[in-house]
């Protein structure tokens, strides 16, 4: 058992640790932990001796010593070689069993693992050995009073104009360019030669030939783009430019330089027509009206999901504001370690390799504490308000997820016919039902949000 292993480690570590005097701390007062509990454990020396004797006999049957056949070494030799290890294992097994029994008797909801050590100052007893177990318990969490908690429920109306803007973005993503005899303007692709100098000397990275970029997309500094707007192919212009103070190249940050730019070509953006061919190119064979309907349906689904996510976050923040109870340090540390591990793995996925000890010990501590507190509070609400998920709700969630797939029925079956996948959906439904409970019991204010703000970067090309 994992619990027994941890108990063994604590007993093993104890003897020297308790001998060291506690350091006097004056700078910071250590607050008592309201979730800490201490229980006394005793084990029988007679039972311990019996376990040790039995284990030694078993070991003797297989022990190999130089000069003796397996199983024929003297008992004293076996005890000298293995007695201390066997006794230690026997003590830990008996202490672990005593701890489990006491926990069950006291109905403690233990968080983490106990710190078990021989009881300090305990009188010598020829019949028993005494140990002290110190551990944390989970708090008793009540259903909170939400009447003064404030929750924002976000609203957004999807308009035909929003759909048209999205279609325009899709067209821009499939735009082509044609050489044109015109002055350069936003949306055009320009091809330029340029040379930048600082105090008359060309600087690194300031020279290029046949450099292409689209005007108005912010790829170049605003002053650079402003200089090119209105130019025609074949024209050359010289202008001054001051780099921003926070420019990455420190030798150029805040410096005024001079650029000489020759515009070699202007390519005009050609957007595809919004017609049946455009729809077919996107995999919709039923025409442009079907594409528009699909885009609107997908956008509405995305809008609904984002609104629910924002409202859910507001509800959880409100729940945290009334969740006033202590949380076990062990549970917080476990959550913190999980968050740090996930962060390191995410960075590895991006090609950034960091050692496990590169993140400070207190990193993500507040986030971990909030997660533990929120989890305990939600569990209490679910249990005491009898919040569950119904098969109808699980099916509806699966249907909603499946809508964006080519074969919705296959996706629904994948969720509903697999116990693990169905349980995952059920957990989401329960959490959504908790949000509904919060909205029902808290002070709710509705707040409209624009489509652009709701979609954020997701709306950009």
Coordinates of N, CA and C in Angstrom, one line a residue, residues 268-451:
X268 N -1.8 44.1 -55.8 CA -3.1 44.3 -55.3 C -3.8 43.0 -54.8
X269 N -4.4 43.1 -53.6 CA -5.1 41.9 -53.1 C -6.4 41.7 -53.8
X270 N -6.6 40.4 -54.2 CA -7.8 40.0 -55.0 C -8.5 39.0 -54.1
X271 N -9.6 39.4 -53.6 CA -10.4 38.5 -52.8 C -11.3 37.6 -53.6
X272 N -11.4 36.3 -53.2 CA -12.3 35.4 -54.0 C -13.8 35.9 -53.8
X273 N -14.5 35.6 -54.9 CA -16.0 36.0 -54.8 C -16.7 35.1 -53.8
X274 N -17.7 35.7 -53.2 CA -18.5 34.9 -52.2 C -19.6 34.2 -52.9
X275 N -19.2 33.1 -53.6 CA -20.1 32.4 -54.4 C -20.0 30.9 -54.2
X276 N -20.7 30.1 -55.0 CA -20.8 28.6 -54.8 C -19.4 28.0 -54.9
X277 N -18.6 28.6 -55.8 CA -17.2 28.0 -56.0 C -16.4 28.2 -54.7
X278 N -16.5 29.4 -54.1 CA -15.8 29.6 -52.8 C -16.3 28.6 -51.8
X279 N -17.6 28.3 -51.7 CA -18.1 27.4 -50.8 C -17.6 26.0 -51.0
X280 N -17.5 25.6 -52.3 CA -17.0 24.3 -52.7 C -15.5 24.1 -52.3
X281 N -14.8 25.2 -52.5 CA -13.3 25.2 -52.2 C -13.2 24.9 -50.7
X282 N -14.2 25.3 -49.9 CA -14.1 25.1 -48.5 C -14.8 23.8 -48.0
X283 N -15.1 23.0 -49.0 CA -15.7 21.7 -48.7 C -17.2 21.6 -48.5
X284 N -17.9 22.7 -48.8 CA -19.3 22.8 -48.8 C -19.9 22.7 -50.2
X285 N -20.5 21.6 -50.5 CA -20.9 21.4 -51.9 C -22.4 21.8 -52.1
X286 N -23.1 22.3 -51.1 CA -24.5 22.7 -51.3 C -24.6 24.2 -51.5
X287 N -23.6 24.9 -51.9 CA -23.7 26.3 -52.3 C -23.4 27.3 -51.2
X288 N -23.3 28.6 -51.6 CA -22.9 29.6 -50.6 C -23.9 29.8 -49.5
X289 N -25.2 29.6 -49.7 CA -26.1 29.8 -48.7 C -25.9 28.8 -47.5
X290 N -25.6 27.6 -47.9 CA -25.3 26.6 -46.9 C -24.0 26.9 -46.2
X291 N -23.0 27.4 -46.9 CA -21.8 27.9 -46.2 C -22.1 29.0 -45.2
X292 N -22.9 29.9 -45.6 CA -23.2 31.0 -44.6 C -24.0 30.5 -43.4
X293 N -24.9 29.5 -43.7 CA -25.6 29.0 -42.6 C -24.7 28.2 -41.6
X294 N -23.8 27.4 -42.2 CA -22.8 26.7 -41.4 C -21.9 27.6 -40.6
X295 N -21.5 28.7 -41.2 CA -20.6 29.7 -40.5 C -21.4 30.3 -39.3
X296 N -22.7 30.6 -39.6 CA -23.5 31.2 -38.5 C -23.7 30.3 -37.4
X297 N -24.0 29.0 -37.7 CA -24.2 28.0 -36.7 C -22.9 27.8 -35.9
X298 N -21.8 27.7 -36.5 CA -20.5 27.5 -35.8 C -20.2 28.7 -35.0
X299 N -20.4 29.9 -35.5 CA -20.2 31.1 -34.7 C -21.1 31.1 -33.5
X300 N -22.3 30.8 -33.6 CA -23.3 30.8 -32.5 C -22.8 29.8 -31.4
X301 N -22.4 28.6 -31.9 CA -21.9 27.6 -30.9 C -20.6 28.2 -30.2
X302 N -19.8 28.8 -30.9 CA -18.6 29.4 -30.3 C -18.9 30.5 -29.3
X303 N -19.8 31.3 -29.7 CA -20.3 32.5 -28.9 C -20.9 31.9 -27.6
X304 N -21.7 30.9 -27.7 CA -22.4 30.3 -26.5 C -21.3 29.7 -25.6
X305 N -20.4 29.0 -26.2 CA -19.3 28.4 -25.4 C -18.5 29.4 -24.6
X306 N -18.2 30.5 -25.3 CA -17.3 31.5 -24.7 C -18.1 32.3 -23.6
X307 N -19.4 32.5 -23.9 CA -20.2 33.2 -22.9 C -20.3 32.3 -21.6
X308 N -20.6 31.0 -21.8 CA -20.7 30.1 -20.7 C -19.4 30.1 -19.9
X309 N -18.2 30.1 -20.6 CA -16.9 30.1 -19.9 C -16.7 31.3 -19.1
X310 N -17.1 32.5 -19.6 CA -16.9 33.7 -18.9 C -17.8 33.8 -17.7
X311 N -19.1 33.4 -17.9 CA -20.0 33.4 -16.8 C -19.6 32.4 -15.7
X312 N -19.1 31.2 -16.1 CA -18.6 30.2 -15.2 C -17.5 30.7 -14.4
X313 N -16.5 31.4 -15.0 CA -15.4 31.9 -14.3 C -15.9 33.0 -13.2
X314 N -16.8 33.8 -13.6 CA -17.4 34.8 -12.7 C -18.1 34.1 -11.5
X315 N -18.8 33.0 -11.8 CA -19.5 32.2 -10.8 C -18.5 31.6 -9.8
X316 N -17.4 31.0 -10.4 CA -16.4 30.4 -9.5 C -15.6 31.5 -8.7
X317 N -15.4 32.6 -9.2 CA -14.8 33.7 -8.4 C -15.7 34.1 -7.3
X318 N -17.0 34.2 -7.6 CA -18.0 34.5 -6.5 C -18.0 33.4 -5.4
X319 N -17.9 32.1 -5.8 CA -17.9 31.0 -4.9 C -16.6 31.1 -4.0
X320 N -15.5 31.4 -4.6 CA -14.3 31.6 -3.9 C -14.4 32.7 -2.8
X321 N -15.1 33.8 -3.2 CA -15.2 34.9 -2.3 C -15.9 34.6 -1.0
X322 N -16.7 33.5 -1.0 CA -17.5 33.1 0.2 C -17.0 31.8 0.8
X323 N -16.0 31.2 0.2 CA -15.4 30.0 0.7 C -14.4 30.3 1.8
X324 N -14.8 30.5 3.0 CA -13.9 30.9 4.1 C -13.6 29.8 5.0
X325 N -12.7 28.9 4.6 CA -12.3 27.8 5.5 C -10.9 27.4 5.2
X326 N -10.2 26.9 6.2 CA -8.8 26.5 5.9 C -8.7 25.3 5.0
X327 N -7.5 25.2 4.3 CA -7.3 24.1 3.4 C -6.1 23.4 3.9
X328 N -6.0 22.1 3.7 CA -4.8 21.3 4.1 C -3.6 21.7 3.3
X329 N -2.5 21.9 4.0 CA -1.2 22.2 3.4 C -0.8 21.1 2.4
X330 N -1.0 19.9 2.8 CA -0.6 18.7 2.0 C -1.3 18.7 0.7
X331 N -2.6 19.0 0.7 CA -3.4 19.0 -0.5 C -3.0 20.1 -1.4
X332 N -2.7 21.3 -0.8 CA -2.2 22.4 -1.6 C -0.9 22.1 -2.3
X333 N 0.0 21.5 -1.5 CA 1.4 21.2 -2.1 C 1.2 20.2 -3.2
X334 N 0.4 19.2 -3.0 CA 0.2 18.2 -4.1 C -0.3 18.9 -5.4
X335 N -1.3 19.8 -5.2 CA -1.8 20.5 -6.4 C -0.8 21.5 -7.0
X336 N 0.0 22.1 -6.1 CA 1.1 23.0 -6.6 C 2.1 22.2 -7.5
X337 N 2.5 21.0 -7.0 CA 3.4 20.2 -7.7 C 2.8 19.7 -9.1
X338 N 1.5 19.5 -9.1 CA 0.9 19.1 -10.4 C 0.9 20.3 -11.3
X339 N 0.6 21.5 -10.8 CA 0.6 22.7 -11.7 C 2.0 22.9 -12.3
X340 N 3.0 22.8 -11.4 CA 4.4 23.0 -11.9 C 4.8 22.0 -12.9
X341 N 4.4 20.7 -12.7 CA 4.7 19.7 -13.6 C 4.0 19.9 -15.0
X342 N 2.8 20.4 -14.9 CA 2.1 20.7 -16.2 C 2.7 21.8 -16.9
X343 N 3.2 22.8 -16.1 CA 3.8 24.0 -16.8 C 5.1 23.6 -17.5
X344 N 5.9 22.7 -16.8 CA 7.1 22.3 -17.4 C 6.9 21.5 -18.6
X345 N 5.9 20.6 -18.6 CA 5.5 19.8 -19.7 C 5.1 20.6 -20.9
X346 N 4.3 21.7 -20.6 CA 3.8 22.6 -21.7 C 5.0 23.3 -22.3
X347 N 6.0 23.7 -21.5 CA 7.1 24.4 -22.1 C 8.0 23.4 -22.9
X348 N 8.0 22.2 -22.5 CA 8.8 21.1 -23.3 C 8.1 21.0 -24.6
X349 N 6.8 21.0 -24.6 CA 6.0 20.8 -25.9 C 6.3 22.0 -26.8
X350 N 6.7 23.1 -26.3 CA 7.1 24.3 -27.1 C 8.6 24.3 -27.4
X351 N 9.3 23.3 -27.0 CA 10.7 23.2 -27.3 C 11.6 23.9 -26.2
X352 N 11.0 24.2 -25.1 CA 11.7 24.9 -24.0 C 11.9 23.8 -22.9
X353 N 13.1 23.4 -22.7 CA 13.5 22.4 -21.7 C 14.0 23.1 -20.4
X354 N 13.3 22.9 -19.3 CA 13.7 23.4 -18.0 C 13.8 22.3 -17.0
X355 N 14.8 22.4 -16.1 CA 14.9 21.4 -15.1 C 13.8 21.5 -14.1
X356 N 13.4 20.4 -13.4 CA 12.3 20.5 -12.5 C 12.5 21.5 -11.4
X357 N 13.7 21.7 -11.0 CA 13.9 22.7 -9.9 C 14.1 24.1 -10.3
X358 N 13.8 24.4 -11.6 CA 14.0 25.8 -12.1 C 12.8 26.7 -11.7
X359 N 11.7 26.1 -11.3 CA 10.6 26.9 -10.9 C 10.6 27.0 -9.3
X360 N 10.5 28.3 -8.8 CA 10.6 28.5 -7.3 C 9.5 27.7 -6.6
X361 N 9.9 27.3 -5.3 CA 9.0 26.5 -4.5 C 7.6 27.1 -4.3
X362 N 7.6 28.5 -4.2 CA 6.3 29.1 -4.0 C 5.6 29.5 -5.2
X363 N 6.1 29.1 -6.4 CA 5.4 29.4 -7.6 C 4.0 28.6 -7.7
X364 N 3.0 29.3 -8.1 CA 1.7 28.8 -8.3 C 1.0 28.4 -7.0
X365 N 1.6 28.8 -5.9 CA 1.0 28.4 -4.6 C -0.4 29.0 -4.4
X366 N -0.6 30.2 -4.8 CA -1.9 30.8 -4.6 C -2.9 30.1 -5.5
X367 N -2.5 29.8 -6.8 CA -3.4 29.1 -7.7 C -3.8 27.7 -7.2
X368 N -2.8 27.1 -6.6 CA -3.0 25.7 -6.0 C -4.0 25.8 -4.9
X369 N -3.8 26.8 -4.0 CA -4.7 26.9 -2.9 C -6.1 27.2 -3.3
X370 N -6.3 28.0 -4.3 CA -7.6 28.3 -4.8 C -8.3 27.1 -5.4
X371 N -7.5 26.3 -6.1 CA -8.0 25.1 -6.7 C -8.5 24.1 -5.7
X372 N -7.7 23.9 -4.6 CA -8.1 23.0 -3.6 C -9.4 23.5 -2.9
X373 N -9.4 24.8 -2.5 CA -10.5 25.4 -1.8 C -11.8 25.3 -2.7
X374 N -11.6 25.6 -4.0 CA -12.8 25.6 -4.9 C -13.3 24.1 -5.0
X375 N -12.4 23.2 -5.1 CA -12.8 21.8 -5.3 C -13.5 21.3 -4.0
X376 N -13.0 21.7 -2.8 CA -13.7 21.2 -1.6 C -15.1 21.9 -1.5
X377 N -15.2 23.2 -1.9 CA -16.5 23.9 -1.8 C -17.5 23.3 -2.8
X378 N -17.0 23.0 -4.0 CA -17.9 22.4 -5.0 C -18.4 21.0 -4.5
X379 N -17.5 20.2 -4.0 CA -17.8 18.9 -3.5 C -18.9 19.0 -2.4
X380 N -18.8 20.0 -1.5 CA -19.8 20.1 -0.5 C -21.1 20.5 -1.0
X381 N -21.1 21.4 -2.0 CA -22.4 21.8 -2.6 C -23.0 20.6 -3.3
X382 N -22.2 19.9 -4.1 CA -22.7 18.7 -4.8 C -23.4 17.7 -3.9
X383 N -22.7 17.4 -2.8 CA -23.1 16.4 -1.8 C -24.4 16.9 -1.1
X384 N -24.3 18.1 -0.6 CA -25.4 18.5 0.3 C -26.6 19.0 -0.4
X385 N -26.4 19.5 -1.6 CA -27.6 20.0 -2.4 C -28.1 18.9 -3.4
X386 N -27.4 17.7 -3.3 CA -27.7 16.5 -4.1 C -27.8 16.9 -5.6
X387 N -26.7 17.5 -6.0 CA -26.6 17.9 -7.5 C -26.0 16.7 -8.2
X388 N -26.7 16.3 -9.3 CA -26.2 15.2 -10.1 C -26.3 15.5 -11.6
X389 N -26.0 14.6 -12.4 CA -26.2 14.7 -13.8 C -27.2 13.6 -14.3
X390 N -28.0 14.0 -15.2 CA -29.0 13.1 -15.8 C -28.5 12.6 -17.1
X391 N -29.0 11.4 -17.5 CA -28.7 10.9 -18.8 C -29.0 11.8 -19.9
X392 N -30.1 12.5 -19.8 CA -30.6 13.5 -20.8 C -29.5 14.6 -20.9
X393 N -29.0 15.1 -19.8 CA -28.0 16.2 -19.8 C -26.7 15.7 -20.5
X394 N -26.3 14.5 -20.1 CA -25.1 13.9 -20.7 C -25.2 13.8 -22.2
X395 N -26.4 13.3 -22.6 CA -26.6 13.1 -24.1 C -26.7 14.4 -24.8
X396 N -27.3 15.4 -24.2 CA -27.3 16.8 -24.8 C -25.9 17.4 -24.9
X397 N -25.1 17.1 -23.9 CA -23.7 17.7 -24.0 C -22.9 16.9 -25.1
X398 N -23.1 15.6 -25.2 CA -22.4 14.9 -26.3 C -22.9 15.3 -27.6
X399 N -24.2 15.6 -27.8 CA -24.8 16.0 -29.0 C -24.1 17.4 -29.4
X400 N -24.0 18.3 -28.4 CA -23.5 19.6 -28.7 C -22.0 19.5 -29.2
X401 N -21.2 18.7 -28.5 CA -19.8 18.5 -28.9 C -19.7 17.9 -30.3
X402 N -20.6 17.0 -30.6 CA -20.5 16.3 -31.9 C -20.9 17.1 -33.1
X403 N -21.6 18.2 -32.9 CA -22.1 19.0 -34.0 C -21.0 19.5 -34.9
X404 N -19.8 19.7 -34.4 CA -18.8 20.3 -35.2 C -18.0 19.2 -35.9
X405 N -18.4 17.9 -35.8 CA -17.7 16.9 -36.5 C -18.4 16.4 -37.7
X406 N -17.7 15.7 -38.6 CA -18.3 15.3 -39.8 C -19.4 14.2 -39.6
X407 N -19.1 13.3 -38.7 CA -20.1 12.3 -38.4 C -20.5 12.4 -36.9
X408 N -21.5 13.2 -36.6 CA -21.9 13.4 -35.2 C -22.3 12.2 -34.5
X409 N -23.0 11.3 -35.1 CA -23.4 10.1 -34.4 C -22.3 9.2 -33.9
X410 N -21.2 9.1 -34.7 CA -20.1 8.4 -34.3 C -19.4 9.0 -33.1
X411 N -19.4 10.3 -33.0 CA -18.8 11.0 -31.8 C -19.7 10.8 -30.6
X412 N -21.0 10.9 -30.8 CA -21.9 10.6 -29.6 C -21.7 9.2 -29.1
X413 N -21.7 8.3 -30.0 CA -21.5 6.9 -29.6 C -20.2 6.7 -28.9
X414 N -19.2 7.4 -29.4 CA -17.8 7.3 -28.7 C -17.9 7.7 -27.3
X415 N -18.6 8.7 -27.0 CA -18.8 9.2 -25.6 C -19.7 8.3 -24.8
X416 N -20.8 8.0 -25.3 CA -21.8 7.4 -24.5 C -21.6 5.9 -24.3
X417 N -20.9 5.2 -25.2 CA -20.7 3.8 -25.1 C -19.4 3.4 -24.4
X418 N -18.7 4.4 -23.9 CA -17.4 4.2 -23.1 C -17.6 4.7 -21.7
X419 N -17.6 3.9 -20.7 CA -17.8 4.4 -19.3 C -16.9 5.5 -18.9
X420 N -15.7 5.5 -19.3 CA -14.8 6.6 -18.9 C -15.1 7.9 -19.5
X421 N -15.4 7.8 -20.8 CA -15.7 9.0 -21.6 C -17.1 9.6 -21.1
X422 N -18.0 8.7 -20.8 CA -19.3 9.1 -20.3 C -19.2 9.8 -18.9
X423 N -18.3 9.2 -18.1 CA -18.1 9.8 -16.7 C -17.5 11.2 -16.8
X424 N -16.6 11.4 -17.8 CA -16.0 12.7 -18.0 C -17.1 13.7 -18.4
X425 N -18.0 13.3 -19.3 CA -19.1 14.2 -19.6 C -20.0 14.5 -18.4
X426 N -20.2 13.4 -17.6 CA -21.1 13.6 -16.4 C -20.5 14.6 -15.4
X427 N -19.1 14.6 -15.3 CA -18.4 15.5 -14.4 C -18.6 17.0 -14.9
X428 N -18.6 17.2 -16.2 CA -18.8 18.5 -16.8 C -20.2 18.9 -16.5
X429 N -21.2 18.0 -16.7 CA -22.6 18.4 -16.4 C -22.8 18.8 -15.0
X430 N -22.2 18.0 -14.1 CA -22.3 18.4 -12.6 C -21.8 19.7 -12.4
X431 N -20.6 20.1 -12.9 CA -20.0 21.4 -12.7 C -20.9 22.5 -13.3
X432 N -21.5 22.2 -14.5 CA -22.4 23.2 -15.1 C -23.7 23.4 -14.2
X433 N -24.1 22.3 -13.5 CA -25.3 22.4 -12.6 C -24.9 23.1 -11.4
X434 N -23.7 23.0 -10.9 CA -23.2 23.9 -9.8 C -23.3 25.3 -10.2
X435 N -22.8 25.7 -11.4 CA -22.9 27.0 -11.8 C -24.3 27.5 -11.9
X436 N -25.2 26.7 -12.3 CA -26.6 27.1 -12.3 C -27.1 27.3 -10.9
X437 N -26.7 26.5 -10.0 CA -27.1 26.7 -8.6 C -26.5 28.0 -8.0
X438 N -25.3 28.4 -8.4 CA -24.7 29.6 -8.0 C -25.6 30.8 -8.5
X439 N -25.9 30.7 -9.8 CA -26.7 31.8 -10.5 C -28.0 32.0 -9.8
X440 N -28.6 30.9 -9.4 CA -29.9 30.9 -8.7 C -29.8 31.5 -7.3
X441 N -28.7 31.4 -6.6 CA -28.6 31.8 -5.3 C -27.8 33.1 -5.0
X442 N -27.1 33.6 -6.1 CA -26.3 34.8 -5.9 C -27.0 36.0 -6.5
X443 N -26.3 37.2 -6.4 CA -26.8 38.4 -7.0 C -26.2 38.4 -8.4
X444 N -27.1 38.3 -9.4 CA -26.7 38.2 -10.8 C -26.9 39.5 -11.5
X445 N -25.9 40.0 -12.2 CA -26.1 41.1 -13.1 C -25.7 40.7 -14.5
X446 N -26.5 41.1 -15.4 CA -26.3 40.7 -16.8 C -25.4 41.8 -17.5
X447 N -24.5 41.4 -18.3 CA -23.6 42.4 -18.9 C -23.4 42.0 -20.4
X448 N -23.8 42.9 -21.3 CA -23.6 42.6 -22.7 C -22.2 42.8 -23.1
X449 N -21.7 42.0 -24.0 CA -20.3 42.1 -24.5 C -20.4 42.0 -26.0
X450 N -19.5 42.8 -26.7 CA -19.6 42.8 -28.1 C -19.0 41.5 -28.7
X451 N -19.3 41.2 -29.9 CA -18.8 40.0 -30.6 C -17.3 40.1 -30.7

